[in-house]
Coordinates of C-alpha atoms in Angstrom, one line a residue:
K1 CA 52.7 -46.9 -48.9
V2 CA 52.2 -44.6 -51.8
F3 CA 54.9 -42.7 -53.6
A4 CA 54.9 -39.7 -56.0
S5 CA 57.4 -39.4 -58.7
S6 CA 58.0 -35.8 -59.6
E7 CA 58.7 -35.9 -63.3
S8 CA 59.4 -32.2 -63.9
I9 CA 61.2 -30.9 -60.8
N10 CA 64.8 -31.7 -60.1
P11 CA 65.2 -31.4 -56.3
H12 CA 68.8 -30.3 -56.8
N13 CA 68.1 -27.6 -59.3
D14 CA 70.0 -24.3 -58.7
T15 CA 66.8 -22.4 -59.1
M16 CA 65.4 -23.8 -56.0
T17 CA 68.2 -22.6 -53.8
A18 CA 66.7 -21.2 -50.6
Q19 CA 67.0 -17.6 -49.7
H20 CA 69.5 -17.2 -46.8
T21 CA 66.9 -15.0 -44.8
S22 CA 65.6 -15.7 -41.3
I23 CA 63.1 -15.1 -38.5
S24 CA 62.1 -13.1 -35.5
I25 CA 61.3 -14.3 -32.1
C26 CA 57.7 -14.0 -32.5
T27 CA 58.3 -15.5 -36.0
I28 CA 59.1 -18.7 -34.6
L29 CA 55.4 -19.3 -34.8
Y30 CA 55.5 -18.1 -38.4
V31 CA 57.4 -21.2 -39.1
C32 CA 54.6 -23.0 -37.5
F33 CA 52.6 -21.6 -40.2
A34 CA 54.8 -23.5 -42.6
A35 CA 52.7 -26.5 -41.6
K36 CA 49.6 -24.6 -42.3
D37 CA 50.9 -22.7 -45.0
T38 CA 52.0 -25.7 -47.0
L39 CA 48.5 -26.8 -47.0
A40 CA 47.6 -24.6 -49.7
F41 CA 50.1 -24.3 -52.4
S42 CA 50.6 -21.7 -55.0
T43 CA 49.9 -22.8 -58.6
G44 CA 53.6 -22.5 -59.7
G45 CA 56.0 -25.2 -60.0
G46 CA 56.0 -28.7 -61.7
S47 CA 53.8 -31.6 -61.1
A48 CA 54.1 -35.1 -59.8
R49 CA 52.1 -38.3 -59.9
A50 CA 51.2 -40.7 -57.2
V51 CA 51.7 -44.3 -57.8
N52 CA 51.7 -47.4 -55.8
K53 CA 55.2 -48.4 -54.5
A54 CA 57.0 -49.9 -57.5
P55 CA 59.8 -52.4 -57.9
I56 CA 63.2 -51.0 -58.4
A57 CA 63.2 -52.2 -62.0
R58 CA 60.1 -50.2 -62.8
R59 CA 61.4 -47.1 -61.0
Q60 CA 64.2 -46.9 -63.5
E61 CA 61.4 -46.2 -66.2
W62 CA 60.5 -43.0 -64.3
Q63 CA 61.9 -39.7 -65.3
R64 CA 64.2 -37.9 -62.9
G65 CA 62.4 -36.7 -59.8
A66 CA 61.6 -37.6 -56.2
E67 CA 59.6 -40.3 -54.5
I68 CA 57.3 -38.9 -51.8
E69 CA 55.9 -41.1 -49.2
L70 CA 52.5 -40.4 -47.9
P71 CA 51.8 -40.6 -44.1
D72 CA 49.4 -43.1 -42.7
L73 CA 46.3 -41.0 -43.6
E74 CA 43.8 -43.0 -41.7
M75 CA 45.8 -42.5 -38.5
L76 CA 46.3 -38.9 -39.3
F77 CA 42.6 -38.2 -39.6
D78 CA 41.9 -40.2 -36.4
R79 CA 44.2 -37.9 -34.6
I80 CA 42.6 -34.8 -36.1
S81 CA 39.1 -35.9 -35.2
M82 CA 40.4 -36.8 -31.6
A83 CA 41.7 -33.2 -31.2
S84 CA 39.3 -31.2 -33.2
P85 CA 35.4 -31.7 -32.3
L86 CA 34.5 -29.7 -35.4
A87 CA 36.5 -32.1 -37.7
K88 CA 34.9 -35.0 -36.1
L89 CA 31.5 -33.5 -36.8
V90 CA 32.4 -32.9 -40.4
M91 CA 33.6 -36.5 -40.8
E92 CA 30.3 -37.7 -39.3
G93 CA 28.3 -35.6 -41.6
N94 CA 26.8 -33.5 -38.7
S95 CA 28.6 -30.2 -38.9
V96 CA 25.7 -28.0 -39.9
G97 CA 25.5 -26.4 -36.4
G98 CA 29.2 -25.7 -36.2
F99 CA 30.6 -24.9 -32.8
A100 CA 27.0 -24.7 -31.5
A101 CA 26.7 -28.5 -32.0
I102 CA 29.9 -29.3 -30.0
D103 CA 29.5 -30.5 -26.3
D104 CA 32.7 -29.3 -24.8
D105 CA 31.8 -31.0 -21.5
T106 CA 32.5 -34.4 -23.2
K107 CA 36.2 -35.1 -22.4
N108 CA 38.5 -37.2 -24.3
P109 CA 40.7 -39.1 -21.7
E110 CA 43.7 -39.0 -24.0
I111 CA 43.8 -35.2 -24.1
K112 CA 43.8 -32.8 -21.2
W113 CA 42.8 -29.4 -22.5
K114 CA 43.6 -26.2 -20.5
K115 CA 41.6 -23.0 -21.5
M116 CA 44.0 -20.2 -22.4
E117 CA 41.5 -17.5 -23.7
S118 CA 37.8 -17.2 -24.1
N119 CA 35.9 -14.1 -25.3
S120 CA 32.9 -14.5 -27.7
K121 CA 33.5 -10.8 -28.9
K122 CA 36.9 -11.5 -30.3
T123 CA 37.7 -12.8 -33.9
V124 CA 39.5 -15.8 -32.2
H125 CA 36.9 -16.5 -29.5
R126 CA 38.6 -19.5 -27.9
I127 CA 42.1 -20.9 -27.4
D128 CA 42.9 -24.2 -25.7
K129 CA 46.2 -26.0 -25.1
A130 CA 47.2 -29.6 -24.3
D131 CA 50.7 -29.8 -23.0
K132 CA 51.3 -33.1 -24.9
F133 CA 49.5 -35.2 -27.5
Q134 CA 50.2 -38.6 -28.8
N135 CA 53.2 -38.9 -26.4
V136 CA 54.9 -35.9 -28.1
K137 CA 55.7 -33.4 -25.3
T138 CA 55.1 -30.3 -27.5
P139 CA 52.0 -28.3 -26.8
L140 CA 49.0 -28.8 -29.0
L141 CA 47.1 -25.5 -29.6
R142 CA 43.5 -25.3 -30.7
F143 CA 42.0 -22.1 -32.0
R144 CA 38.3 -21.3 -32.8
S145 CA 37.0 -18.5 -34.9
T146 CA 33.6 -17.7 -36.6
L147 CA 34.0 -15.8 -39.9
K148 CA 31.5 -14.1 -42.2
G149 CA 31.7 -14.8 -45.9
P150 CA 31.6 -17.7 -48.2
C151 CA 33.2 -21.0 -46.9
I152 CA 36.0 -21.5 -49.6
G153 CA 38.7 -23.7 -48.3
E154 CA 41.0 -23.0 -51.2
R155 CA 40.8 -19.3 -50.4
F156 CA 41.8 -19.8 -46.9
S157 CA 44.8 -21.9 -47.7
N158 CA 45.8 -19.5 -50.5
M159 CA 45.7 -16.6 -48.0
L160 CA 48.4 -18.5 -46.0
M161 CA 50.5 -20.0 -48.8
D162 CA 50.5 -17.6 -51.6
L163 CA 53.6 -15.6 -51.0
D164 CA 52.3 -12.2 -52.1
E165 CA 49.0 -12.7 -50.0
R166 CA 51.1 -13.8 -47.2
K167 CA 53.3 -10.7 -47.1
K168 CA 50.2 -8.7 -46.5
W169 CA 50.1 -9.7 -43.0
D170 CA 53.3 -11.5 -42.3
D171 CA 56.4 -9.4 -42.6
Q172 CA 58.8 -12.2 -41.5
I173 CA 58.0 -14.7 -44.3
A174 CA 61.1 -15.2 -46.6
N175 CA 60.0 -18.0 -48.8
V176 CA 56.9 -20.3 -49.4
E177 CA 57.2 -22.7 -52.2
E178 CA 55.3 -25.7 -53.5
M179 CA 58.1 -28.0 -54.4
Y180 CA 56.4 -31.3 -55.3
P181 CA 52.7 -31.0 -56.1
I182 CA 51.0 -34.4 -56.8
D183 CA 48.5 -34.4 -59.6
D184 CA 47.4 -37.9 -59.3
L185 CA 44.8 -37.5 -56.4
D186 CA 43.2 -40.8 -57.1
A187 CA 46.0 -42.5 -55.1
V188 CA 45.0 -40.6 -51.9
N189 CA 41.3 -41.1 -52.5
T190 CA 41.8 -44.8 -53.1
I191 CA 43.8 -45.2 -49.8
L192 CA 41.1 -43.4 -47.8
D193 CA 38.2 -45.0 -49.8
N194 CA 35.4 -43.4 -47.8
E195 CA 34.2 -40.2 -49.3
D196 CA 31.5 -39.7 -46.6
K197 CA 34.0 -39.8 -43.8
Y198 CA 37.1 -38.3 -45.4
G199 CA 35.7 -36.3 -48.3
T200 CA 37.5 -35.9 -51.5
C201 CA 41.2 -34.9 -51.8
S202 CA 41.4 -31.9 -53.9
R203 CA 45.2 -31.1 -53.4
V204 CA 48.3 -32.7 -52.0
G205 CA 51.9 -32.2 -52.1
V206 CA 55.2 -31.3 -50.4
G207 CA 56.0 -27.5 -49.6
Y208 CA 59.0 -25.7 -48.3
T209 CA 58.8 -22.6 -46.0
Q210 CA 61.6 -20.4 -44.6
T211 CA 61.4 -17.4 -42.4
K212 CA 63.7 -14.3 -42.1
Q213 CA 66.5 -13.5 -39.8
G214 CA 65.5 -11.8 -36.6
I215 CA 66.2 -12.0 -33.0
I216 CA 66.7 -15.7 -33.5
S217 CA 68.1 -17.5 -36.5
P218 CA 66.0 -18.6 -39.5
R219 CA 63.8 -21.6 -39.4
E220 CA 62.7 -23.9 -42.3
Q221 CA 60.2 -26.6 -42.8
L222 CA 59.4 -29.4 -45.3
T223 CA 55.9 -30.5 -44.9
I224 CA 53.4 -32.7 -46.7
V225 CA 49.9 -31.3 -46.7
G226 CA 46.6 -31.7 -48.4
A227 CA 43.0 -30.5 -48.6
Q228 CA 39.8 -32.6 -48.2
E229 CA 36.5 -31.2 -49.5
F230 CA 33.1 -32.5 -48.4
K231 CA 29.8 -32.5 -50.1
N232 CA 28.3 -30.2 -47.6
G233 CA 30.8 -27.4 -48.3
A234 CA 33.2 -28.2 -45.4
T235 CA 36.9 -28.5 -45.9
I236 CA 39.7 -30.0 -43.8
L237 CA 43.1 -28.9 -44.5
W238 CA 45.8 -31.2 -43.0
G239 CA 49.5 -31.3 -42.8
T240 CA 52.5 -33.0 -41.1
E241 CA 56.3 -32.6 -41.2
M242 CA 58.3 -34.9 -43.5
E243 CA 60.6 -37.4 -41.9
E244 CA 64.3 -36.7 -41.8
Y245 CA 65.0 -39.4 -44.4
H246 CA 63.2 -37.1 -46.8
N247 CA 65.8 -34.3 -46.3
H248 CA 67.2 -34.8 -49.8
L249 CA 64.0 -33.1 -51.0
L250 CA 65.0 -29.8 -49.4
P251 CA 66.2 -27.1 -51.8
E252 CA 70.0 -26.6 -52.3
G253 CA 71.6 -23.9 -50.2
K254 CA 72.5 -23.3 -46.5
R255 CA 70.4 -25.3 -44.0
H256 CA 68.6 -23.6 -41.3
T257 CA 67.4 -24.8 -37.9
R258 CA 64.5 -27.2 -38.6
A259 CA 61.1 -26.5 -37.1
K260 CA 58.7 -29.4 -37.0
S261 CA 54.9 -29.5 -37.1
H262 CA 53.8 -32.7 -35.6
L263 CA 50.2 -32.0 -36.5
F264 CA 48.4 -29.3 -38.3
A265 CA 44.7 -29.1 -39.4
A266 CA 42.2 -26.4 -40.1
T267 CA 38.6 -27.4 -40.4
L268 CA 36.2 -25.0 -42.1
A269 CA 32.5 -25.8 -41.7
P270 CA 29.6 -23.7 -43.2
T271 CA 26.9 -22.7 -40.6
G272 CA 24.8 -20.5 -43.0
P273 CA 24.9 -19.0 -46.5
D274 CA 27.4 -16.5 -45.5
E275 CA 29.2 -17.7 -42.4
F276 CA 31.4 -20.4 -41.3
D277 CA 33.3 -21.8 -38.3
V278 CA 37.1 -22.5 -38.3
E279 CA 38.9 -24.8 -35.8
Y280 CA 42.7 -24.7 -36.2
L281 CA 45.1 -27.2 -34.7
L282 CA 48.8 -26.7 -34.4
Q283 CA 51.3 -28.9 -32.6
M284 CA 54.6 -27.2 -33.4
D285 CA 58.2 -27.6 -32.2
V286 CA 60.2 -24.5 -33.4
G287 CA 63.5 -26.2 -32.7
G288 CA 66.7 -24.9 -31.4
G289 CA 66.0 -25.9 -27.8
L290 CA 63.7 -22.9 -27.2
P291 CA 61.4 -23.6 -24.2
H292 CA 57.7 -24.0 -24.9
F293 CA 56.6 -21.5 -22.3
M294 CA 58.4 -18.8 -24.4
T295 CA 57.2 -19.9 -27.8
T296 CA 53.5 -20.9 -27.1
P297 CA 52.3 -17.3 -26.3
A298 CA 54.1 -15.9 -29.2
L299 CA 52.6 -18.6 -31.4
A300 CA 49.1 -17.8 -30.2
D301 CA 49.6 -14.2 -31.0
V302 CA 50.7 -14.9 -34.6
V303 CA 47.7 -17.2 -35.3
K304 CA 45.4 -14.5 -34.0
K305 CA 46.9 -12.0 -36.4
M306 CA 46.3 -14.5 -39.2
F307 CA 42.7 -14.8 -38.3
Q308 CA 42.3 -11.1 -38.1
H309 CA 43.6 -10.9 -41.7
A310 CA 41.2 -13.6 -42.6
K311 CA 38.3 -11.9 -41.2
G312 CA 38.9 -8.9 -43.4
Y313 CA 39.6 -11.1 -46.4
F314 CA 36.4 -13.1 -46.2
E315 CA 34.0 -10.2 -45.3
G316 CA 35.2 -8.8 -48.6
G317 CA 32.8 -6.4 -50.1
D318 CA 32.6 -4.8 -53.6
G319 CA 36.0 -4.4 -55.1
S320 CA 37.7 -6.6 -52.5
D321 CA 40.2 -9.2 -53.3
L322 CA 37.6 -11.9 -52.6
D323 CA 35.0 -10.2 -54.7
L324 CA 37.4 -10.0 -57.7
Y325 CA 38.3 -13.6 -57.3
L326 CA 34.7 -14.7 -57.2
K327 CA 33.9 -12.6 -60.3
S328 CA 36.9 -14.1 -62.1
R329 CA 35.8 -17.5 -61.2
Q330 CA 32.3 -16.8 -62.5
Q331 CA 33.7 -15.5 -65.8
E332 CA 35.9 -18.6 -66.3
E333 CA 32.9 -20.9 -65.7
E334 CA 30.8 -18.8 -68.3
Y335 CA 33.7 -19.0 -70.9
S336 CA 34.0 -22.7 -70.2
E337 CA 30.3 -23.1 -71.0
I338 CA 30.6 -21.0 -74.2
E339 CA 33.6 -23.2 -75.3
I340 CA 31.5 -26.4 -74.7
L341 CA 28.5 -25.0 -76.7
S342 CA 30.8 -23.8 -79.5
N343 CA 32.4 -27.3 -79.8
M344 CA 28.8 -28.8 -79.9
D345 CA 27.9 -26.3 -82.7
E346 CA 31.0 -27.6 -84.7
D347 CA 30.1 -31.2 -84.1
L348 CA 26.5 -30.5 -85.2
L349 CA 27.7 -29.0 -88.4
D350 CA 30.0 -32.1 -89.0
G351 CA 26.9 -34.4 -88.2
E352 CA 28.8 -35.9 -85.3
I353 CA 26.0 -35.2 -82.8
D354 CA 22.4 -36.4 -83.0
L355 CA 20.1 -33.3 -82.7
S356 CA 17.4 -35.4 -81.0
E357 CA 19.8 -36.2 -78.3
V358 CA 20.6 -32.6 -77.8
H359 CA 16.8 -31.7 -77.4
S360 CA 16.4 -34.6 -75.0
H361 CA 19.4 -33.5 -72.8
H362 CA 18.0 -29.9 -73.0
H363 CA 14.6 -30.9 -71.6
A364 CA 16.4 -33.0 -68.9
M365 CA 18.4 -30.0 -67.9
K366 CA 15.1 -27.9 -67.7
D367 CA 13.7 -30.4 -65.5
I368 CA 16.7 -30.3 -63.1
E369 CA 16.5 -26.5 -63.1
S370 CA 12.9 -26.5 -62.2
L371 CA 13.7 -28.9 -59.2
L372 CA 16.6 -26.6 -58.2
F373 CA 14.4 -23.6 -58.0
T374 CA 11.5 -25.3 -56.3
P375 CA 10.9 -23.8 -52.8

């Protein structure tokens, strides 16, 4: 078990009081997005560090905060690869072909899939459903979409989790908040200890999501989510609901009906320089005793709406939000390089850098560049 100690966020702070807003019938599914949503957290909030479970005596040395128990990550990824053929290909290092490399005739005896929709001309070109998964009698839904644009997992998750971005397509969202981000990613990478199979964890933390009042009462979720990045440009976003004994991490205020995502995953795999496939898993119980035959179709409609928004976002174009983001990131990289060179100039003047070493590194870099640009 690994824990995170949030050193700068008090879970009982009045500023974290949840808004007393709610959800609409179709919005039940929006809650489900909490699972996916929390995968990509906004940049606000405090930070936390992940540490091995410490004796009680040592915990007294920690500043006020919260202990966050990570799930069994290997088991979680085994379940994801079982339900998502694209994730399985990514973890095996064979995802270049995307959906085209998947043999859907190969059945997994533990999952009985039923085809809900299939239309190659639609943004979401296939939807499958399993009535139960891992002995949980909550339907598991699987969505497939092929999007044009750069495969950037962080942008996909930001589109879901950033409140301002979310409001552009989800008029029922009340609050999306990163409550306990964990900065010490080495703990997660140490647990998985297999970069080729699991990639590198680029983000992990606990997020809270709440929806507005509508035909039904509000729903809320507390989910631990993360992002794994792979050398081939693929990303697997993952998430699962926190256990009831973590309820003390919820923000202060009136409690709402709890929706629970037993499993969430979104696998993004590049299939070309400007195209990528996405396979999206969601096993969501919206709570309140609502029957699945009512919530499943509504949930599918909301996920399709999200993908329609993603389609426009990633196709971008001059002046689009994605274009502005990419240009901003390029400028940041250029400024970073200038700062490094400036620091080197200062060190040269101070005599702290051997000029011969600089020339040696310069020639080495030129050699690397010639290799990079060799057809």
